[in-house]
Short mmCIF file of C-alpha atoms in Angstrom, two decimals:
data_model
loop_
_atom_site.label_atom_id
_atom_site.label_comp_id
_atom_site.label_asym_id
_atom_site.label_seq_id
_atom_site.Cartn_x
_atom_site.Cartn_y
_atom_site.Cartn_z
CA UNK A 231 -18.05 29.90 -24.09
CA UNK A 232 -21.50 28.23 -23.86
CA UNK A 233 -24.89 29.49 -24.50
CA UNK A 234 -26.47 28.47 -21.18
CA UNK A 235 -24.25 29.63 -17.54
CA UNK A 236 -26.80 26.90 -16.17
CA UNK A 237 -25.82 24.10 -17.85
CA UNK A 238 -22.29 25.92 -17.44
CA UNK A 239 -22.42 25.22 -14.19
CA UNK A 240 -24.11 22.14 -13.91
CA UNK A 241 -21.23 20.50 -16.24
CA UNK A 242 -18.86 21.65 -13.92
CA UNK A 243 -20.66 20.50 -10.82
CA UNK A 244 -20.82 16.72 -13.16
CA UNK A 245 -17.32 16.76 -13.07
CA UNK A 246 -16.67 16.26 -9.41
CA UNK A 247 -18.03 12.60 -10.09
CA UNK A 248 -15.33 9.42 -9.73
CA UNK A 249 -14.21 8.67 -13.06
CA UNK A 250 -16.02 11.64 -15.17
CA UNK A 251 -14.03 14.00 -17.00
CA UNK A 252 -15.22 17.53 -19.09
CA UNK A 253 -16.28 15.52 -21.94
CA UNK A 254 -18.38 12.71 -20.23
CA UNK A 255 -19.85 15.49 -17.64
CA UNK A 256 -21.07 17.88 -20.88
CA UNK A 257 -22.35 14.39 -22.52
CA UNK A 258 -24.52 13.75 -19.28
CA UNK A 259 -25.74 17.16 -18.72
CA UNK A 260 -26.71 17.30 -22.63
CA UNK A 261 -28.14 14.30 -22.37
CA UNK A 262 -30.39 15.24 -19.63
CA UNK A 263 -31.23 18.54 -20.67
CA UNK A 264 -32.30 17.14 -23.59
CA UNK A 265 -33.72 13.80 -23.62
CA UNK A 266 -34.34 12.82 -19.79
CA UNK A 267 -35.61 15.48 -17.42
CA UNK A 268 -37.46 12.98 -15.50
CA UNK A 269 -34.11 11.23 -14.64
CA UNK A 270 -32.40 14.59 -13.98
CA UNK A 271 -35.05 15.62 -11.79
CA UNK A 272 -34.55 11.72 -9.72
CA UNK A 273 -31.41 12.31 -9.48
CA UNK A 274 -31.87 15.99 -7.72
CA UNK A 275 -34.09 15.11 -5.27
CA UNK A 276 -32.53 11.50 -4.85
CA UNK A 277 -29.34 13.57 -3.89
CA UNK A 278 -30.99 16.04 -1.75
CA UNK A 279 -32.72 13.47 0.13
CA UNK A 280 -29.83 10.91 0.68
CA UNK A 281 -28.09 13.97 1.73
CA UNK A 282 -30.68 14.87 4.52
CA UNK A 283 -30.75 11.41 5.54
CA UNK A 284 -28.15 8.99 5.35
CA UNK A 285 -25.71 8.64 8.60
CA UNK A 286 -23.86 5.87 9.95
CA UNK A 287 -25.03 3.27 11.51
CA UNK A 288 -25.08 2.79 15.46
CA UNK A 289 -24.09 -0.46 15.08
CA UNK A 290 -22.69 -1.44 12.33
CA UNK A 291 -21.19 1.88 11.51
CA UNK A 292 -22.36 0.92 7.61
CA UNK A 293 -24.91 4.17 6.14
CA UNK A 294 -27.92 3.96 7.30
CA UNK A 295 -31.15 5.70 7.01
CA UNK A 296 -32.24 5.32 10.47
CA UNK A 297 -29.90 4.79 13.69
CA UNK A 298 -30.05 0.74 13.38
CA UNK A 299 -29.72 -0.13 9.67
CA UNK A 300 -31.78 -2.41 7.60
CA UNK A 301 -29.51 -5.03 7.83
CA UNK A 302 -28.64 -4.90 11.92
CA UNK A 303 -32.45 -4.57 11.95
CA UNK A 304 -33.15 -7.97 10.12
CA UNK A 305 -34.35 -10.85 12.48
CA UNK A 306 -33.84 -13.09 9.34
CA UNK A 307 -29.83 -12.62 9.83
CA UNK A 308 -27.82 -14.54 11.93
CA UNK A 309 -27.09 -12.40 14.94
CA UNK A 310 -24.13 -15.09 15.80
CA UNK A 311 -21.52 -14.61 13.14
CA UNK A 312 -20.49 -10.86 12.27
CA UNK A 313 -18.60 -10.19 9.35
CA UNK A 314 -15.63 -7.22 9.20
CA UNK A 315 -14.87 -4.92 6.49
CA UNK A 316 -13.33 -1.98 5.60
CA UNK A 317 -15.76 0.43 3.77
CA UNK A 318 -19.95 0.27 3.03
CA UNK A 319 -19.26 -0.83 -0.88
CA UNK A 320 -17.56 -4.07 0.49
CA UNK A 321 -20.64 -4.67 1.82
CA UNK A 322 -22.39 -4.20 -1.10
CA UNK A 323 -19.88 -6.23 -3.07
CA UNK A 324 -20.46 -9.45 -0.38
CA UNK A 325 -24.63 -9.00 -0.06
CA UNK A 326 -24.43 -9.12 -4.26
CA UNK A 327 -22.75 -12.30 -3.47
CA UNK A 328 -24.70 -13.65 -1.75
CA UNK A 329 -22.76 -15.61 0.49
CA UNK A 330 -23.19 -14.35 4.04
CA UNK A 331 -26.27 -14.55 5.94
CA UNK A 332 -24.90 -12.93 9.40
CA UNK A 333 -24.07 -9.17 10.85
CA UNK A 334 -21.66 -6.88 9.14
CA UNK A 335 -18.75 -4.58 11.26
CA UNK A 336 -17.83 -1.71 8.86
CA UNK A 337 -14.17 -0.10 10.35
CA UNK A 338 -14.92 2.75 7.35
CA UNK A 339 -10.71 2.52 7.04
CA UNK A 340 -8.31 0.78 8.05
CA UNK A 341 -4.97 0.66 10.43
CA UNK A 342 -2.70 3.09 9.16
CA UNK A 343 -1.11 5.58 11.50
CA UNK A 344 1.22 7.15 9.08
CA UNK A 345 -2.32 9.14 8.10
CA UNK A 346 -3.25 9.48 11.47
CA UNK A 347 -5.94 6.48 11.65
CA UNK A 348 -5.98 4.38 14.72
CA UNK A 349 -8.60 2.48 16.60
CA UNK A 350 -10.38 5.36 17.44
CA UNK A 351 -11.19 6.07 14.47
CA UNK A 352 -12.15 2.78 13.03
CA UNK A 353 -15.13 2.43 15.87
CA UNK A 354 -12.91 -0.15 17.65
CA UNK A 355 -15.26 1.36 20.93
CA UNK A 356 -18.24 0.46 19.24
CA UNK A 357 -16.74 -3.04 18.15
CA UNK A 358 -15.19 -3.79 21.93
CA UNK A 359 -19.23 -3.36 23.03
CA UNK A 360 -20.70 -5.36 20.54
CA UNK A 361 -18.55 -8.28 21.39
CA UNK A 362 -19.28 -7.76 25.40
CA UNK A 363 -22.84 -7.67 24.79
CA UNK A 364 -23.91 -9.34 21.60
CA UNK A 365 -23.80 -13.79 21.71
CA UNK A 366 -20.87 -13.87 18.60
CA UNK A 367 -19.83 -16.90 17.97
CA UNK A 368 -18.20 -16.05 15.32
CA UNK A 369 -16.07 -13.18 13.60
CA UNK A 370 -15.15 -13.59 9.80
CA UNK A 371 -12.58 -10.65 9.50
CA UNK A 372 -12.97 -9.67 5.83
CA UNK A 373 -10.57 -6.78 5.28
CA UNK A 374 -8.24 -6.06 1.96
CA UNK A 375 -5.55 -8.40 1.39
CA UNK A 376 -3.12 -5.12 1.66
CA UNK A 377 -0.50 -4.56 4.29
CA UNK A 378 -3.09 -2.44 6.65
CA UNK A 379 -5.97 -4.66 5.74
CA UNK A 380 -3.64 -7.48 6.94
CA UNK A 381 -2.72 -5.90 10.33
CA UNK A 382 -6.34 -4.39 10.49
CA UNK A 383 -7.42 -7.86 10.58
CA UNK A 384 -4.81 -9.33 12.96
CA UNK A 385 -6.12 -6.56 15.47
CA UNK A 386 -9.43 -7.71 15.43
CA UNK A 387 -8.71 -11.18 15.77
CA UNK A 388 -6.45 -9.91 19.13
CA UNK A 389 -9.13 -7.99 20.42
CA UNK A 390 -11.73 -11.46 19.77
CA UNK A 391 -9.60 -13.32 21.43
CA UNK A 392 -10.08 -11.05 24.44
CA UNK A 393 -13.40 -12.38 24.40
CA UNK A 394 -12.38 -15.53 23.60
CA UNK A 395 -14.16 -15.28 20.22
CA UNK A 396 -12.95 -17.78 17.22
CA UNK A 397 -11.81 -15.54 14.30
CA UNK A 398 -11.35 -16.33 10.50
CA UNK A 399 -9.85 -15.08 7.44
CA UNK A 400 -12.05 -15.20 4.19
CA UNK A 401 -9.56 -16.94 1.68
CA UNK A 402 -7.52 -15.44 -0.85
CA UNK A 403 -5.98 -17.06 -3.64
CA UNK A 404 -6.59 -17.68 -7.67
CA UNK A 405 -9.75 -15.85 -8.69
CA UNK A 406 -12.88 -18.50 -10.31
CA UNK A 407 -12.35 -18.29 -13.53
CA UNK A 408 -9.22 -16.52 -13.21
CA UNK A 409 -6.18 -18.60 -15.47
CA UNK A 410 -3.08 -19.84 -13.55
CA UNK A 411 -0.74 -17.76 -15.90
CA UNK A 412 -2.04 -14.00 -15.87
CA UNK A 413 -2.29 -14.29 -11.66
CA UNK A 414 0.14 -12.15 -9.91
CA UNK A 415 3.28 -13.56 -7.59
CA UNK A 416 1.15 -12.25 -4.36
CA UNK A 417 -1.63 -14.03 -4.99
CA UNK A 418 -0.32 -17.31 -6.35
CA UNK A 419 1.90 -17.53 -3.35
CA UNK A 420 -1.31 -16.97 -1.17
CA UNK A 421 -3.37 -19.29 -2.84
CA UNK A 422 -0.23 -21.92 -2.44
CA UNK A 423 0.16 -21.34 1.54
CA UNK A 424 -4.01 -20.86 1.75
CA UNK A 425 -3.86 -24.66 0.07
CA UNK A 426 -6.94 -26.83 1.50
CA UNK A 427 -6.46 -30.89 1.80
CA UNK A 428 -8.79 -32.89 -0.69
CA UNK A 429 -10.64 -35.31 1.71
CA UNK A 430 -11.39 -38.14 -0.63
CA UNK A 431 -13.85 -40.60 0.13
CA UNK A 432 -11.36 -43.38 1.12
CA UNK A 433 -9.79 -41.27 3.88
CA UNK B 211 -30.15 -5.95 0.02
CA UNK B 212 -28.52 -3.05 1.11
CA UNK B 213 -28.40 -1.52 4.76
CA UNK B 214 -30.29 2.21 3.46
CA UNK B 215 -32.87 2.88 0.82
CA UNK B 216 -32.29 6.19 0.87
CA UNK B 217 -28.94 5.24 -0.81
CA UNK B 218 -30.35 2.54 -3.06
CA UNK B 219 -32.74 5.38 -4.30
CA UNK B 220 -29.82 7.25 -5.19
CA UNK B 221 -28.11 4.65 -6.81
CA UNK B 222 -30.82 3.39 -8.92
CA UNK B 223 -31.14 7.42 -10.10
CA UNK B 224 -27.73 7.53 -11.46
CA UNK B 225 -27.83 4.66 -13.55
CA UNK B 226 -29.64 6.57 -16.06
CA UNK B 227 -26.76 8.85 -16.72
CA UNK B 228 -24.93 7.91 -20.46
CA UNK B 229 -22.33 5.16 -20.08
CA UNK B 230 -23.27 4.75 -16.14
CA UNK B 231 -24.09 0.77 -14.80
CA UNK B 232 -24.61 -0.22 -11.63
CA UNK B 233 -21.31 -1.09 -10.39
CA UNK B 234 -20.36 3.05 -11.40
CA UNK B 235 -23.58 4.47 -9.91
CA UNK B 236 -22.69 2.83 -6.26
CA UNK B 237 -19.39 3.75 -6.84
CA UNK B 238 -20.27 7.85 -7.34
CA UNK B 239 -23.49 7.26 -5.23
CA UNK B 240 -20.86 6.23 -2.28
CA UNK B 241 -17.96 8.42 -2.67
CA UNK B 242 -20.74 11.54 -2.83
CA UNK B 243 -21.94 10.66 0.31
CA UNK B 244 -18.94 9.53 1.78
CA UNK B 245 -16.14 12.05 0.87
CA UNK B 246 -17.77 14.49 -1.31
CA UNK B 247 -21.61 16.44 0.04
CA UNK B 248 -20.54 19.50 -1.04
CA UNK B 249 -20.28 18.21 -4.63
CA UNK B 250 -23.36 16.03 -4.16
CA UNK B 251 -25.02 19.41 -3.37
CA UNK B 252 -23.75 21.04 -5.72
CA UNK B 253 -24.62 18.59 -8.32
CA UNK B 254 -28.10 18.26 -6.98
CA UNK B 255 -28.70 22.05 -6.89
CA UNK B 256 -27.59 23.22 -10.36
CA UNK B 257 -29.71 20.24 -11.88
CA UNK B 258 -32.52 21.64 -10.20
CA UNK B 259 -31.82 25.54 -11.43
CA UNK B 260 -30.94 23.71 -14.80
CA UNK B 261 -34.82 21.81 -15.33
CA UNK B 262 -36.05 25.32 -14.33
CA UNK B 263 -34.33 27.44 -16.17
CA UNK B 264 -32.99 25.94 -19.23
CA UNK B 265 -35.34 26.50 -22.24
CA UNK B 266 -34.41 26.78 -26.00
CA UNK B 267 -33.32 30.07 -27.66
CA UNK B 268 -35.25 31.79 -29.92
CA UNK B 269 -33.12 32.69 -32.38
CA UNK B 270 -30.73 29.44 -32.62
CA UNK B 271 -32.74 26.61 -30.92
CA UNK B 272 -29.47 26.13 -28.90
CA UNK B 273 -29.88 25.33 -24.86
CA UNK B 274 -30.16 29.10 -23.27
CA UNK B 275 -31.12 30.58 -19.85
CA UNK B 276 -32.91 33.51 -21.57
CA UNK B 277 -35.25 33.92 -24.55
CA UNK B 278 -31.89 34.73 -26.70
CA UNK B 279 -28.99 32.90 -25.96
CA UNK B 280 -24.88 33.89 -24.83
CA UNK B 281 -24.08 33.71 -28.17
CA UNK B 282 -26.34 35.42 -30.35
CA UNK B 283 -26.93 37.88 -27.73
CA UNK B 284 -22.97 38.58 -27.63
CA UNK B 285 -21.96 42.03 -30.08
CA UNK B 286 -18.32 40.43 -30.45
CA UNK B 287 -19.88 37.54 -32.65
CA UNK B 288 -19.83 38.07 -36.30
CA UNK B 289 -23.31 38.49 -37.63
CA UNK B 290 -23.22 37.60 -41.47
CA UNK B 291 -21.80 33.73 -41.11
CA UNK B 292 -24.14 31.11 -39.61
CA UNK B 293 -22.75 27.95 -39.13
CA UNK B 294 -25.65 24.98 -39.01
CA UNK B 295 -25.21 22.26 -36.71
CA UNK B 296 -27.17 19.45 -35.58
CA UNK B 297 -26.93 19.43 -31.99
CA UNK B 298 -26.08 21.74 -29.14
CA UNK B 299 -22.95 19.58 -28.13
CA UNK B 300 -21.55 20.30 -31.86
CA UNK B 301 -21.78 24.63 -30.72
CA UNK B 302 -19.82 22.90 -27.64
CA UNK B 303 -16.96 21.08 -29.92
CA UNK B 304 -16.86 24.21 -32.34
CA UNK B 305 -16.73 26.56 -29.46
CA UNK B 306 -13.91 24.31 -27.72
CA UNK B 307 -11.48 24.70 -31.23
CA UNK B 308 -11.72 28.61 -31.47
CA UNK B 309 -12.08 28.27 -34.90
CA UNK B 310 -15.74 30.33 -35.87
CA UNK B 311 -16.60 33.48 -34.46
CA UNK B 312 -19.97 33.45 -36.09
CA UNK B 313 -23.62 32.41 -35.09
CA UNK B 314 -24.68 29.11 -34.77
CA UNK B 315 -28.35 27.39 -35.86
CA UNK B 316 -28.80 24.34 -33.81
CA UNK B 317 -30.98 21.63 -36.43
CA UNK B 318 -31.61 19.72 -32.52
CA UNK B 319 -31.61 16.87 -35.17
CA UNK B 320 -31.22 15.74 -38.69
CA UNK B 321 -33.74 15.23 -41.50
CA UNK B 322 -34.77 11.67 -41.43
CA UNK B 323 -38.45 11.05 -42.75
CA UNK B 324 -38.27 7.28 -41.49
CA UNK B 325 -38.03 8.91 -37.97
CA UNK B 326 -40.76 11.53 -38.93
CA UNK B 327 -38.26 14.42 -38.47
CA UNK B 328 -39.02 16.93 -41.57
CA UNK B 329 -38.19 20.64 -41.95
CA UNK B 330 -41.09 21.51 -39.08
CA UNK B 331 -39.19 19.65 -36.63
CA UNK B 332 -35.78 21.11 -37.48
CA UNK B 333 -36.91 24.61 -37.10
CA UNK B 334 -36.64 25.33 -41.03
CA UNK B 335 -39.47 28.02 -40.18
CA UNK B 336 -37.13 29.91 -37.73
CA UNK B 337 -34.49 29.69 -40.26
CA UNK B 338 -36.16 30.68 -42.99
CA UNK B 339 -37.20 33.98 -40.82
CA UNK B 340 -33.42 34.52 -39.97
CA UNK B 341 -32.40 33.93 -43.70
CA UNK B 342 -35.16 37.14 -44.92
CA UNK B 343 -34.48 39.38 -41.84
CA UNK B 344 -30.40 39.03 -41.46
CA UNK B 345 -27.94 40.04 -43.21
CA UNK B 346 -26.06 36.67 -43.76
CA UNK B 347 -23.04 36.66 -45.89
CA UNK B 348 -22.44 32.75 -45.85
CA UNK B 349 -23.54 29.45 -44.25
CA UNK B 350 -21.25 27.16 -42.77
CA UNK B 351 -23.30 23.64 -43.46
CA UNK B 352 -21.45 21.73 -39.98
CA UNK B 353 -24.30 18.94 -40.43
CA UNK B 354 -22.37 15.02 -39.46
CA UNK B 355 -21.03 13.22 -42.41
CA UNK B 356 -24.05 10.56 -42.21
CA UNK B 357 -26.20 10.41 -45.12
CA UNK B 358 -29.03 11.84 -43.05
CA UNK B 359 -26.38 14.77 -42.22
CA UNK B 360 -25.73 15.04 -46.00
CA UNK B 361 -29.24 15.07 -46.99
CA UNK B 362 -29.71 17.76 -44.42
CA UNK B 363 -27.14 19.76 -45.61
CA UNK B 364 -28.36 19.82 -49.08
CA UNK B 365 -32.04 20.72 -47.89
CA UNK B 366 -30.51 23.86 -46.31
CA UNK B 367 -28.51 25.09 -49.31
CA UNK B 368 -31.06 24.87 -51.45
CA UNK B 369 -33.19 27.00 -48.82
CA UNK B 370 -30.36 28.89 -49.00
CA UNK B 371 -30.42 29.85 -52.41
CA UNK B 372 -33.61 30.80 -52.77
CA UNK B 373 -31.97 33.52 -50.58
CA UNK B 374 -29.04 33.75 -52.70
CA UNK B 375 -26.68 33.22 -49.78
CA UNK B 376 -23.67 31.39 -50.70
CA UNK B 377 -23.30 27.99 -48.43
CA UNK B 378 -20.45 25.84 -47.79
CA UNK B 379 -19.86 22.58 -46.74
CA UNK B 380 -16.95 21.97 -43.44
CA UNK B 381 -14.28 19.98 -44.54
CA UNK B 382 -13.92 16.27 -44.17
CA UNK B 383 -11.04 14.13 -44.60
CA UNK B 384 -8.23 12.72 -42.78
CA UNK B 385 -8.17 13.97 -39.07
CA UNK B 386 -5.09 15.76 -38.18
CA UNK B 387 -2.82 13.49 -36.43
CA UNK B 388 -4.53 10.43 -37.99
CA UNK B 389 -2.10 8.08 -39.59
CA UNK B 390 -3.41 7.13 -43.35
CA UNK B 391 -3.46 3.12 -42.92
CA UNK B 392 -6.15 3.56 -40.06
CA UNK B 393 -8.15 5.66 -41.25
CA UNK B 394 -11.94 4.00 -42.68
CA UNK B 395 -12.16 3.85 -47.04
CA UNK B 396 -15.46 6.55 -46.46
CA UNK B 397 -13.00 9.09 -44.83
CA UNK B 398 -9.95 8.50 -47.62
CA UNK B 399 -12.40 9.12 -50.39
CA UNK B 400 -13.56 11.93 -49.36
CA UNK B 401 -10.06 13.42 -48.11
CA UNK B 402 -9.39 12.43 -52.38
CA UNK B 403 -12.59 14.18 -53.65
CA UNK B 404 -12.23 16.99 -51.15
CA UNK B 405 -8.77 17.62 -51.99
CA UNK B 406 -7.57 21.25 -52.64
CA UNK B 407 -4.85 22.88 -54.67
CA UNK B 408 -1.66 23.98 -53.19
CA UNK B 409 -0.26 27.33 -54.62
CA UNK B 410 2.86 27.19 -55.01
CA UNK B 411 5.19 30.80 -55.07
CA UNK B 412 5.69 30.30 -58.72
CA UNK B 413 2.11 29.38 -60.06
#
């Protein structure tokens, strides 16, 4: 029994976050209660508002704030290679990166009919249209290196080569930094058929 | 650079909850938006009703909806113990182990004149009032076994006294399911100066 049914309540409403139990939810509640209504009352309205307003967007299928997002919207991005993943944080993961300057696809999923997930769901429509009308040159299929990421991908790259579009597969092997010994069979056997030729200067 | 605002809004919000970085705040920020709105409503609705409605009770200082809290409001709750406490998540601990069926006064804090907390800013005013006008049988000191907590402790029993209400101190020592070898020296000396009798049928 608490003093407060508010904070009650507000505790239990914490709870439903990924990776917070009883005890972390009470400590956050507490915490804001107490020592940081400013950032409780950010993180209201930031909530209400990304409720009202984020959808999907029309093209990339990635959230959006407006029907194109900020990203399809850029002029500065290259409009000619267009980048596949499976879910909005893998974009966030690769634009942290860094390391791609073109369009993103997001399936939001992938290929797995035992739960009922097909094309259809995974905006393969939308996908089919971009290629038709949009000048890719080329697609850089960036799905999990699971079983459905793997045949996720291999769909894609069928449906390219409808359109006689050049595919890739972003490379997967022995994390940087990552040591030899802790890696896991999967990936060392990757990394070993994924093997690149040295070009030396001689050659 | 991420494809909504909106989103980076909320995301930037939640990093200000206890023990949250960036990489956790996308990840709740995503999976609210994603596969949970009815918790991210939730959420953002009783931390609204919380900021409004939340104040301090009266009698206890602890977190309360109205101008007396659950707990001192509630007949069931013996009158003549008080148990002193620093913070409102210590009522939440206490509460959680069934063990006191008492009242509670909540210090919000610990006497520390480096910090410029004195008696004023622990309420020792409201506690004094309680200590003429109640009928209180015994004080529970529940005050954390820093030396601020200790100092604090020893301020109050000595208001006590003037009362001539008996105090006591909670017990510390070895932690019930703690193996000897790990617990800290602080914690083994005072489970040895702490240590208590054991009657035996005979004695």
């Amino acid at each position: 029994m608490s003093s407060s049914p508010t904070l009650d309540q507000l505790i239990e409403a914490l709870c439903c976050l990924p990776g917070v139990g009883r005890k972390s939810a009470q400590r956050m509640a507490l915490y804001l209660i107490d020592k940081n209504r400013d950032g409780a009352k950010q993180i209201a309205d930031s909530m209400q508002t990304a409720l009202q307003k984020v959808g999907h967007c029309e093209l990339c299928r990635n959230f959006s704030d407006t029907p194109h997002c900020q990203i399809c919207d850029n002029p500065k991005r290259d409009p000619s290679t267009l980048c596949v993943v499976e879910t909005p944080s893998d974009v966030l993961a690769i634009e942290a990166s860094g390391s791609f300057e073109g369009k993103y696809f997001v399936l939001l999923g992938k290929l797995s009919p035992i739960d009922g997930i097909g094309p259809d769901q995974l905006g393969m429509d939308v996908l089919r249209k971009r290629l038709q009308q949009e000048n890719i040159r080329e697609i850089i299929l960036a799905t999990n290196p699971t079983i459905e990421g793997e045949i996720t991908a291999q769909f894609i790259a069928d449906l390219a080569a409808e359109y006689a579009i050049p595919t890739s597969r972003i490379a997967h092997g022995v994390p940087v930094g990552g040591e030899l010994e802790y890696v896991d069979s999967g990936t060392l056997s990757r990394a070993f058929s994924g093997r690149q030729t040295i070009t030396t200067e001689e050659s």
